[in-house]
CSV table of C-alpha atoms in Angstrom, one decimal:
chain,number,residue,atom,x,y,z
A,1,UNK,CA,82.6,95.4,93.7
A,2,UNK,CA,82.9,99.3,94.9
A,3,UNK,CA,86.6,98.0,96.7
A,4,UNK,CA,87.5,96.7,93.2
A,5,UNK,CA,86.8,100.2,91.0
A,6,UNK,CA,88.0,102.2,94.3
A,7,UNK,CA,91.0,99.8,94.2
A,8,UNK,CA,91.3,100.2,90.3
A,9,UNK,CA,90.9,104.0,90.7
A,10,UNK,CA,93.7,104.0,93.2
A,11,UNK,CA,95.8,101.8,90.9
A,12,UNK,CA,95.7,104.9,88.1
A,13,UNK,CA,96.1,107.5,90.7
A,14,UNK,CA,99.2,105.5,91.4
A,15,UNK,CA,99.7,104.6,87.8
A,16,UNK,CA,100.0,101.1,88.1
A,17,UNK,CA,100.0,99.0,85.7
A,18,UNK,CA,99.0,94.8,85.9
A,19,UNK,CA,99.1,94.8,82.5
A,20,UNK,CA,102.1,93.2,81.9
A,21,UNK,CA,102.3,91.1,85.0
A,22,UNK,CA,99.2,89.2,85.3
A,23,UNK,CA,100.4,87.1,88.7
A,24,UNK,CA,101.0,90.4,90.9
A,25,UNK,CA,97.1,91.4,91.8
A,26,UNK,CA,96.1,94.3,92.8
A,27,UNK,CA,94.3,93.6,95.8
A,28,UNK,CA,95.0,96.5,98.6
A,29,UNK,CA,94.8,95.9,102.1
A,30,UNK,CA,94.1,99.2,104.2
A,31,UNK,CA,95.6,99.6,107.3
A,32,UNK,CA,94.2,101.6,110.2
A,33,UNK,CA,95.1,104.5,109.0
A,34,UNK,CA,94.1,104.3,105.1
A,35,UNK,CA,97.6,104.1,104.2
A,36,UNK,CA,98.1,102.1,101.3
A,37,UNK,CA,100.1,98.4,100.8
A,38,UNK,CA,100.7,97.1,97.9
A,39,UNK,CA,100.9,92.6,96.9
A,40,UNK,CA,104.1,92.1,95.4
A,41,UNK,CA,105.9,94.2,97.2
A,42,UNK,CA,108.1,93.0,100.2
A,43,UNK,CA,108.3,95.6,103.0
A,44,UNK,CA,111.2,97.0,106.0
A,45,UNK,CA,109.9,97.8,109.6
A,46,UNK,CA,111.4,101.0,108.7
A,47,UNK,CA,108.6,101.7,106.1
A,48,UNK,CA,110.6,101.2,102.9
A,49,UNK,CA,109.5,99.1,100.4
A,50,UNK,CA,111.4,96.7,97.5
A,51,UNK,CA,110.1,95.7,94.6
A,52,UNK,CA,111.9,92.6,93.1
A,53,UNK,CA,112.0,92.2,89.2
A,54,UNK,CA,114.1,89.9,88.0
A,55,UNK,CA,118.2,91.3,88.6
A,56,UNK,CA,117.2,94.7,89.8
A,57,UNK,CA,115.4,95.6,93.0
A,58,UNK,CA,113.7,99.5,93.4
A,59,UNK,CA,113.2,100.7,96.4
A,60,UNK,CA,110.9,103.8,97.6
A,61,UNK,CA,109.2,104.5,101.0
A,62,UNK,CA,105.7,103.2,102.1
A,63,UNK,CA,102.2,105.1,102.0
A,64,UNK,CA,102.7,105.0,105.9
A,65,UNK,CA,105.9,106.5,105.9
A,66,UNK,CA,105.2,109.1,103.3
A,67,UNK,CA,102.0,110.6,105.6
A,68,UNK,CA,104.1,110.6,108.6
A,69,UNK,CA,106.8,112.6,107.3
A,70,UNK,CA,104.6,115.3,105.8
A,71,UNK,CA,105.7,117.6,102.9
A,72,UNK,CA,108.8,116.3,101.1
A,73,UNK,CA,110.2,119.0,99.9
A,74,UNK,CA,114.0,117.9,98.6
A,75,UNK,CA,115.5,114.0,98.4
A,76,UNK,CA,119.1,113.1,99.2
A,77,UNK,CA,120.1,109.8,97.5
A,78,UNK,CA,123.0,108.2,96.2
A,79,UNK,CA,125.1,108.0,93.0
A,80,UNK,CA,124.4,105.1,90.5
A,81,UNK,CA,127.7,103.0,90.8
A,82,UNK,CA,127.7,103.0,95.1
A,83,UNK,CA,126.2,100.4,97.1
A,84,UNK,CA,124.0,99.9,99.6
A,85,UNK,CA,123.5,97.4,102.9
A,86,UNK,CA,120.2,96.1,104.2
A,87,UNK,CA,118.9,98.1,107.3
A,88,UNK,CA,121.5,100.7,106.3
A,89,UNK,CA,120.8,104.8,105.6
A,90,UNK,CA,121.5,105.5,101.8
A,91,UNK,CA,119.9,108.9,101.6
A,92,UNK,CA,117.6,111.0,103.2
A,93,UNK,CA,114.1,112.6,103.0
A,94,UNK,CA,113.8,116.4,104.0
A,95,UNK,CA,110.6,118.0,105.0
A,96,UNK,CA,110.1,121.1,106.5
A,97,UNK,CA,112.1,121.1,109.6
A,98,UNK,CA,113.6,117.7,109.5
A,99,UNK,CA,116.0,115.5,107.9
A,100,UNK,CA,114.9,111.9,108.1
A,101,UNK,CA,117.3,108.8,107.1
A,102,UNK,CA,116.1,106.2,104.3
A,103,UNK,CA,117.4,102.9,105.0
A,104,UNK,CA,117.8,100.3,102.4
A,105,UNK,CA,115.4,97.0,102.7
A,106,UNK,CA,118.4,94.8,100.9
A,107,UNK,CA,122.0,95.1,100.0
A,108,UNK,CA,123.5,95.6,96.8
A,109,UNK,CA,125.3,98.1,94.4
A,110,UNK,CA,122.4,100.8,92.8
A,111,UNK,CA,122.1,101.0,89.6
A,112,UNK,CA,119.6,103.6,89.1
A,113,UNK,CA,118.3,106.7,91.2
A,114,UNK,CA,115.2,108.5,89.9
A,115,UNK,CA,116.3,111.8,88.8
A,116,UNK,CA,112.7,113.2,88.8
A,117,UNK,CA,112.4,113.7,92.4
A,118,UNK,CA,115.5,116.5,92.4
A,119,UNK,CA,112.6,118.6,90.4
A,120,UNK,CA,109.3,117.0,91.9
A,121,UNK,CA,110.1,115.5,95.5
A,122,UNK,CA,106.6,116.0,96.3
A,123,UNK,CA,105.9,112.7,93.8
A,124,UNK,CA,107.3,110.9,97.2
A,125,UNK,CA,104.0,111.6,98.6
A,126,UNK,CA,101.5,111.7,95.7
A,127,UNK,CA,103.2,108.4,94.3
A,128,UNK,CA,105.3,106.7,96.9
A,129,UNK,CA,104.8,103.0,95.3
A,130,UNK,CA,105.3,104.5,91.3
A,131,UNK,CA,106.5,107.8,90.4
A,132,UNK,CA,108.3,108.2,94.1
A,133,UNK,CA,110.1,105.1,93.6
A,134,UNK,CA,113.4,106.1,95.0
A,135,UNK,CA,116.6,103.4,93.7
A,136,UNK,CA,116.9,100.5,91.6
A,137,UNK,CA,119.4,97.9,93.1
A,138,UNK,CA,121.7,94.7,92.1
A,139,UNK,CA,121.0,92.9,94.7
A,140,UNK,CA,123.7,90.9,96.0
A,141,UNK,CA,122.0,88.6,98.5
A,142,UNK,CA,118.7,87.9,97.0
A,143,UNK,CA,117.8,85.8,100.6
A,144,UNK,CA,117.3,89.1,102.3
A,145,UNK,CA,114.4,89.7,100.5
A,146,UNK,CA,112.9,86.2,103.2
A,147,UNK,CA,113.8,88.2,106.0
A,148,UNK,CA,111.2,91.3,104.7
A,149,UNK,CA,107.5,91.4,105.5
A,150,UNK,CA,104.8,90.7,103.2
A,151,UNK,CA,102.0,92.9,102.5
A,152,UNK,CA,99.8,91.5,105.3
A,153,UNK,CA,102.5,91.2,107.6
A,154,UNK,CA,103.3,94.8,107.2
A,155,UNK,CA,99.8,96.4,107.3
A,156,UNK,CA,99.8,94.4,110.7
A,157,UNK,CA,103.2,96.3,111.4
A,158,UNK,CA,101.5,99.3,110.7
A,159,UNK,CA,98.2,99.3,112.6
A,160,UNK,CA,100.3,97.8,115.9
A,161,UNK,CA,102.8,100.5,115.3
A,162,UNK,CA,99.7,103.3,114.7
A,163,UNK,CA,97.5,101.7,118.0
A,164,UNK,CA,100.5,102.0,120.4
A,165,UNK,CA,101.1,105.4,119.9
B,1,UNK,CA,121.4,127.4,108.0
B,2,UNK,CA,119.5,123.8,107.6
B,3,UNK,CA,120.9,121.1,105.6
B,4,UNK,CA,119.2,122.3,102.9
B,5,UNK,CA,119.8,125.9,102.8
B,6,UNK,CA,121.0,127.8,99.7
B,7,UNK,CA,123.1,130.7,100.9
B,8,UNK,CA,122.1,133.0,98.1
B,9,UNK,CA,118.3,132.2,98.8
B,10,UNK,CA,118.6,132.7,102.7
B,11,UNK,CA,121.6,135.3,103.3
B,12,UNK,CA,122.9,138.8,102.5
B,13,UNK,CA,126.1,137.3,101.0
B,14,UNK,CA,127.5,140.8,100.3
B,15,UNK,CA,126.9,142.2,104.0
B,16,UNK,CA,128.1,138.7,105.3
B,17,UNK,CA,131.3,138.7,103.7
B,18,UNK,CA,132.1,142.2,104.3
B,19,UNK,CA,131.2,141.8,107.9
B,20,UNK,CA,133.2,138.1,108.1
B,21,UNK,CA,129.8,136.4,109.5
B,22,UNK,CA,130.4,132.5,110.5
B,23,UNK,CA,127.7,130.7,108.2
B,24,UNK,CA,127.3,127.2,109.7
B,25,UNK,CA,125.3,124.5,107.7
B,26,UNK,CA,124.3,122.2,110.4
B,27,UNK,CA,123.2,118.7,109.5
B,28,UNK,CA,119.2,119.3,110.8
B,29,UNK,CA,116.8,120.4,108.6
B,30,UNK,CA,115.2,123.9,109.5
B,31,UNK,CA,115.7,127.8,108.6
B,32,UNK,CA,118.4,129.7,109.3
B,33,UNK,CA,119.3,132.0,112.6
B,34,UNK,CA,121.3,133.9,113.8
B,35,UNK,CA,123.1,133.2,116.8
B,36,UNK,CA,124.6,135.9,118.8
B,37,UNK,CA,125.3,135.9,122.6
B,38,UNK,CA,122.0,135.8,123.8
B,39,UNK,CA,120.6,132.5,122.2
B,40,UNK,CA,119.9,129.6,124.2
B,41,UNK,CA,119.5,126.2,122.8
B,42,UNK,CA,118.1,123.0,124.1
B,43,UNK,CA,118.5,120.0,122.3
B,44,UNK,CA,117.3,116.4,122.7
B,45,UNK,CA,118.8,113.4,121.7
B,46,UNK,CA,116.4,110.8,122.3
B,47,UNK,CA,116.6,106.6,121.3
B,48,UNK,CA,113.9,106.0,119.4
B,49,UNK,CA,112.4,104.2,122.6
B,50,UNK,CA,112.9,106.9,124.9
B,51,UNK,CA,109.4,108.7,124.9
B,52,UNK,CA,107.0,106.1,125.5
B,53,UNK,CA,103.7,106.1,122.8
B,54,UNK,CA,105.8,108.4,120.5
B,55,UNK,CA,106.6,108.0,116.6
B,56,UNK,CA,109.6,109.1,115.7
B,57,UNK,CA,108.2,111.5,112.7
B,58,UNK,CA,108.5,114.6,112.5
B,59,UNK,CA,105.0,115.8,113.6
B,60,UNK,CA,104.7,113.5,117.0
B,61,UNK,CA,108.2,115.1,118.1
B,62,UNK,CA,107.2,118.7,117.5
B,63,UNK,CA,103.7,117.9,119.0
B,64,UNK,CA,105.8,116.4,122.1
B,65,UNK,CA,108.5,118.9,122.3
B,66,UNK,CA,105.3,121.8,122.3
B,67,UNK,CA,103.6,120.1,125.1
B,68,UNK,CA,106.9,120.1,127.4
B,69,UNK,CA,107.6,123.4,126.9
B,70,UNK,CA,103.9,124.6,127.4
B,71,UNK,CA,104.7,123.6,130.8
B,72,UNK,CA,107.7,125.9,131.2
B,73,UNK,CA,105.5,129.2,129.1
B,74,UNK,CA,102.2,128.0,131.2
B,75,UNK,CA,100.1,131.0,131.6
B,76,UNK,CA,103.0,133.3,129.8
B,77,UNK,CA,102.1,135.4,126.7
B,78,UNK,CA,99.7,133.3,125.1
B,79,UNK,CA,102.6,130.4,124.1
B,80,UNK,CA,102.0,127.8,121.5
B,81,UNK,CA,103.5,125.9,118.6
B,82,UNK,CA,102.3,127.7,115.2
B,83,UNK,CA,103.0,125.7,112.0
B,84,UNK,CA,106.5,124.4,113.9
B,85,UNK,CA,107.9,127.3,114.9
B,86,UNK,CA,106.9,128.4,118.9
B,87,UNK,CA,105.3,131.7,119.6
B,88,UNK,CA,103.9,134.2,121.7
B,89,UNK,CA,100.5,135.0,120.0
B,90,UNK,CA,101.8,135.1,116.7
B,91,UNK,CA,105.4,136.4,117.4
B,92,UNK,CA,108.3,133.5,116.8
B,93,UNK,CA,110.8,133.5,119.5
B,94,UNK,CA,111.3,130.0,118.8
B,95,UNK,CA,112.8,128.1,115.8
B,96,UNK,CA,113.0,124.3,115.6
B,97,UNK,CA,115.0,121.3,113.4
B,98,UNK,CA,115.2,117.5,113.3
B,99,UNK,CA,117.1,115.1,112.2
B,100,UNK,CA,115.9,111.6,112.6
B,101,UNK,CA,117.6,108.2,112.1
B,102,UNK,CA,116.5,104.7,112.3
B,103,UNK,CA,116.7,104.4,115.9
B,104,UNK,CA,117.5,107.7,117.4
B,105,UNK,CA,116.1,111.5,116.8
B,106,UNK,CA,117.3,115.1,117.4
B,107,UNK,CA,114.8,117.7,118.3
B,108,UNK,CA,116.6,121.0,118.8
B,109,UNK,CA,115.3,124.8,119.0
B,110,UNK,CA,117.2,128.2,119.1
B,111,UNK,CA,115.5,130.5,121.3
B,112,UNK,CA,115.7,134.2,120.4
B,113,UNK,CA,116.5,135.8,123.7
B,114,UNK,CA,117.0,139.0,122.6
B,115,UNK,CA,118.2,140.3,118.8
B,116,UNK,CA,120.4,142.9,117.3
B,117,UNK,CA,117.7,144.8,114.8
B,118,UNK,CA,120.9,145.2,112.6
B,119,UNK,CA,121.8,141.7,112.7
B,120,UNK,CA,118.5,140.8,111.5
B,121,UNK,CA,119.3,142.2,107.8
B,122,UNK,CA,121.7,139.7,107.3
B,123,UNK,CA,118.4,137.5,106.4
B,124,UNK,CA,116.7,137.4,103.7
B,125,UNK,CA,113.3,136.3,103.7
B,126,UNK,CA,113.4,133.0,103.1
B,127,UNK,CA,111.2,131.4,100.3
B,128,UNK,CA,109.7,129.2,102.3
B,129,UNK,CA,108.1,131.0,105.3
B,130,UNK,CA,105.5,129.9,107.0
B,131,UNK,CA,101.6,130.9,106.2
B,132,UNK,CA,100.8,132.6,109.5
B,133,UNK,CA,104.3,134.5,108.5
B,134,UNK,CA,101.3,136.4,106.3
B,135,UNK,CA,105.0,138.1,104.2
B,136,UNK,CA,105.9,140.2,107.5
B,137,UNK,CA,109.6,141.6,108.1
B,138,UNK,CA,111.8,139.8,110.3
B,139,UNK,CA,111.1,142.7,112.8
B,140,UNK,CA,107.2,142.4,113.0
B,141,UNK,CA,107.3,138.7,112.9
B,142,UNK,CA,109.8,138.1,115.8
B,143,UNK,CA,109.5,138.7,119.2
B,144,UNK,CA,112.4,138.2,122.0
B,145,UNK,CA,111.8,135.7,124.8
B,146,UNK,CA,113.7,138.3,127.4
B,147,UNK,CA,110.3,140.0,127.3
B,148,UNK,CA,108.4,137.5,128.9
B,149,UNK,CA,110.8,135.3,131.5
B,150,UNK,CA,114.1,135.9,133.3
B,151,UNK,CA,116.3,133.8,131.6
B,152,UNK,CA,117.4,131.6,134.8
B,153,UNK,CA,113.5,131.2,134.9
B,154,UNK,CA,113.3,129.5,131.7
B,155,UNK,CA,116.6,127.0,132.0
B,156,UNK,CA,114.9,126.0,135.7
B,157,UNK,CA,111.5,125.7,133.8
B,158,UNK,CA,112.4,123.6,131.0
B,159,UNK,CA,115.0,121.1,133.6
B,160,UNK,CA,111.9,121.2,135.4
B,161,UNK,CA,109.6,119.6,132.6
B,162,UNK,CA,112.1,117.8,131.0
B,163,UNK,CA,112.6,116.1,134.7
B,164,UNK,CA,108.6,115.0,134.5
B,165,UNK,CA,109.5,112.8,131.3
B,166,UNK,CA,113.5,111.9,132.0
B,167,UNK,CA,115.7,111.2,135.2
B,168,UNK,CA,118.2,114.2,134.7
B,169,UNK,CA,122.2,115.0,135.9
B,170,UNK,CA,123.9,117.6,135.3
B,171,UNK,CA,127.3,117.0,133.0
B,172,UNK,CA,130.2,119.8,132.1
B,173,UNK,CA,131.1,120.2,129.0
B,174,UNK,CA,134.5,119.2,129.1
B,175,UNK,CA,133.3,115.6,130.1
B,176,UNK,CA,131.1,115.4,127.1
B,177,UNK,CA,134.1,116.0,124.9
B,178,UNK,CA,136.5,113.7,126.6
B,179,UNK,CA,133.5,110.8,125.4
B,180,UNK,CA,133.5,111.5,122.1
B,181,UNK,CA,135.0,108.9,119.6
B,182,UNK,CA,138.3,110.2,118.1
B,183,UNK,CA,136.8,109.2,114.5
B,184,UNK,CA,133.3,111.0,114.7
B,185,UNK,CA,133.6,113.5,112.2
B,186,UNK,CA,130.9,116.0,112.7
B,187,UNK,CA,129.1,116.8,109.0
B,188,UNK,CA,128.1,120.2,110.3
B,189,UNK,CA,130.9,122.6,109.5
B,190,UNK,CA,131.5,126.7,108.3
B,191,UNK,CA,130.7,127.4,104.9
B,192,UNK,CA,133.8,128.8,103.3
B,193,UNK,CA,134.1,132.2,101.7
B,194,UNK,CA,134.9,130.8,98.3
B,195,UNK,CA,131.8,128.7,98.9
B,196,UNK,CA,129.7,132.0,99.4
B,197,UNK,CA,131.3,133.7,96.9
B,198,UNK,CA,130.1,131.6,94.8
B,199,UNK,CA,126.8,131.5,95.9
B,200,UNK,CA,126.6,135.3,95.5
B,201,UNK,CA,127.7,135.0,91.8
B,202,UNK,CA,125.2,132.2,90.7
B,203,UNK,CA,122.4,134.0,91.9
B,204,UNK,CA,123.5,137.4,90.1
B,205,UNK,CA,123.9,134.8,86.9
């Protein structure tokens, strides 16, 4: 019961909405490190995350990814009209002192790119599965989405990745 | 200047046109120096693999990068990393950027050896400053490392640490060019004067 209301007060802090979509639950898994995962969501070993609805695809970086970068404080992506290939940079997350690559989870051409984040980059870490969604995608081979991990594969990935080091 | 530098925001762009100062925008993140002479630079290229038990994110590298180099400054002038910049007390003498990849990061740092006070007005204070900065000039914010190691000291030091993580050889120049692909074209490059000119008249806009 107190996982559910923490896990519904999460959802409005992330602004989700199941609403509309009564088959994607909200259940969240936690891994080691509190960082969140979302159900629905398939998910890259390098931390970005795609969300597939219907012929577009949007793509952001993971809860784990956002807390080990730190601060964003500016967002490099794409034009709408370019395209993109799975396990391939498309843009790049800047925080104080680094440049860091964001690699695309699938291939396709984008059709969108979430203009907020040139004013508010900082929505990457407040709302990296909602506001901080980076690109929405065609995608072109809709199989690669098989090849991702699932929620509980990833938090898995994540905990291994977090114990190791 | 970093990646993400805005000239106007970082520079003098009046003095550093008149004075026909090289403005490079390299392709790490980071502030902006200035490089005269005197500056040494280290810079590791590391697979992702390379440092065993480390994330490649930005806070494991400069929490790595801080503990080899506290091996070269042990027992000198108080040295530690402070917000991610290294210092002496709380005197910068050390400025650091990253750029990291999918499998392969860059950690570099430009070490001020010894400044120009002059030179040093060709910076603005940046926007962006770190807190311990507490809004002090350039002057009473940096020191220069030449005041606290002989400079051969500090290039045997830091092979000398670096050698307790890596196998190391030593490699000319001139060989390191010779191996680079004919298409690499490198995305750090000058700014142009136009370029700066323009800068200069958006921000009086």
């Amino acid at each position: 019961m107190a996982l559910r209301m923490w896990a519904s007060s999460t959802a409005n802090a992330l602004k989700i909405s199941c609403s509309s979509k009564p088959n994607v639950s909200l259940a969240f898994s936690l891994s080691r490190c509190f960082s969140t995962v979302l159900d629905g969501l398939k998910y890259a070993n390098s931390h970005e995350w795609v969300k597939h609805e219907g012929p577009v695809a949007t793509i952001g970086i993971t809860d784990h990814a956002q807390d080990h970068l730190g601060e964003v404080v500016f967002v490099e992506l794409p034009e709408p009209g370019g395209s993109v290939s799975q396990g391939k940079g498309f843009g790049a997350v800047e925080s104080v002192k680094a440049t860091s690559d964001i690699n695309s989870p699938i291939s396709g051409e984008v059709v969108e790119v979430n203009s907020k984040l040139s004013e508010t980059p900082g929505l990457i870490n407040s709302s990296p599965y909602a506001d901080g969604w980076m690109i929405k995608v065609k995608p072109s081979s809709p199989s690669e989405l098989e090849s991702l991990m699932g929620p509980k594969e990833y938090t898995k990935f994540c905990e291994e990745e977090d114990a190791s080091h | 200047m970093g990646v993400l530098g805005k000239p106007a925001e970082l520079l003098e762009i009046e003095s550093v046109l008149d004075d026909q100062v090289p403005v490079i925008r390299r392709f790490t993140g980071g502030g902006t120096v200035i490089v005269d002479h005197g500056t040494v630079f280290v810079t590791f290229i590391c697979n992702k693999e390379a440092v065993p038990n480390l994330q490649p994110y930005p806070r494991p590298i400069m929490s790595w990068s801080s503990s080899l180099y506290g091996k070269v400054f042990q027992g000198i002038g108080d040295f530690h990393l402070r917000e991610n910049d290294y210092v002496f007390g709380n005197h910068k003498f050390g400025g650091n950027a990253q750029s990291i990849t999918k499998n392969r990061w860059i950690h570099h740092t430009s070490f001020l050896w010894d400044f120009n006070v002059q030179n040093m007005s060709y910076l603005k204070h940046p926007k962006r400053a770190p807190a311990y900065r507490s809004a002090r000039s350039h002057l009473d914010f940096i020191c220069r490392m030449k005041d606290y190691m002989p400079r051969s000291t500090f290039m045997d030091k830091t092979v000398e640490a670096t050698e307790t993580q890596f196998s190391l050889r030593p490699i000319q120049l001139e060989a390191i060019r010779t191996c680079l692909e004919a298409e690499f074209c490198p995305s750090s490059r000058f700014l142009t004067n136009e370029e700066l000119e323009a800068a200069a008249v958006a921000l009086q806009s």
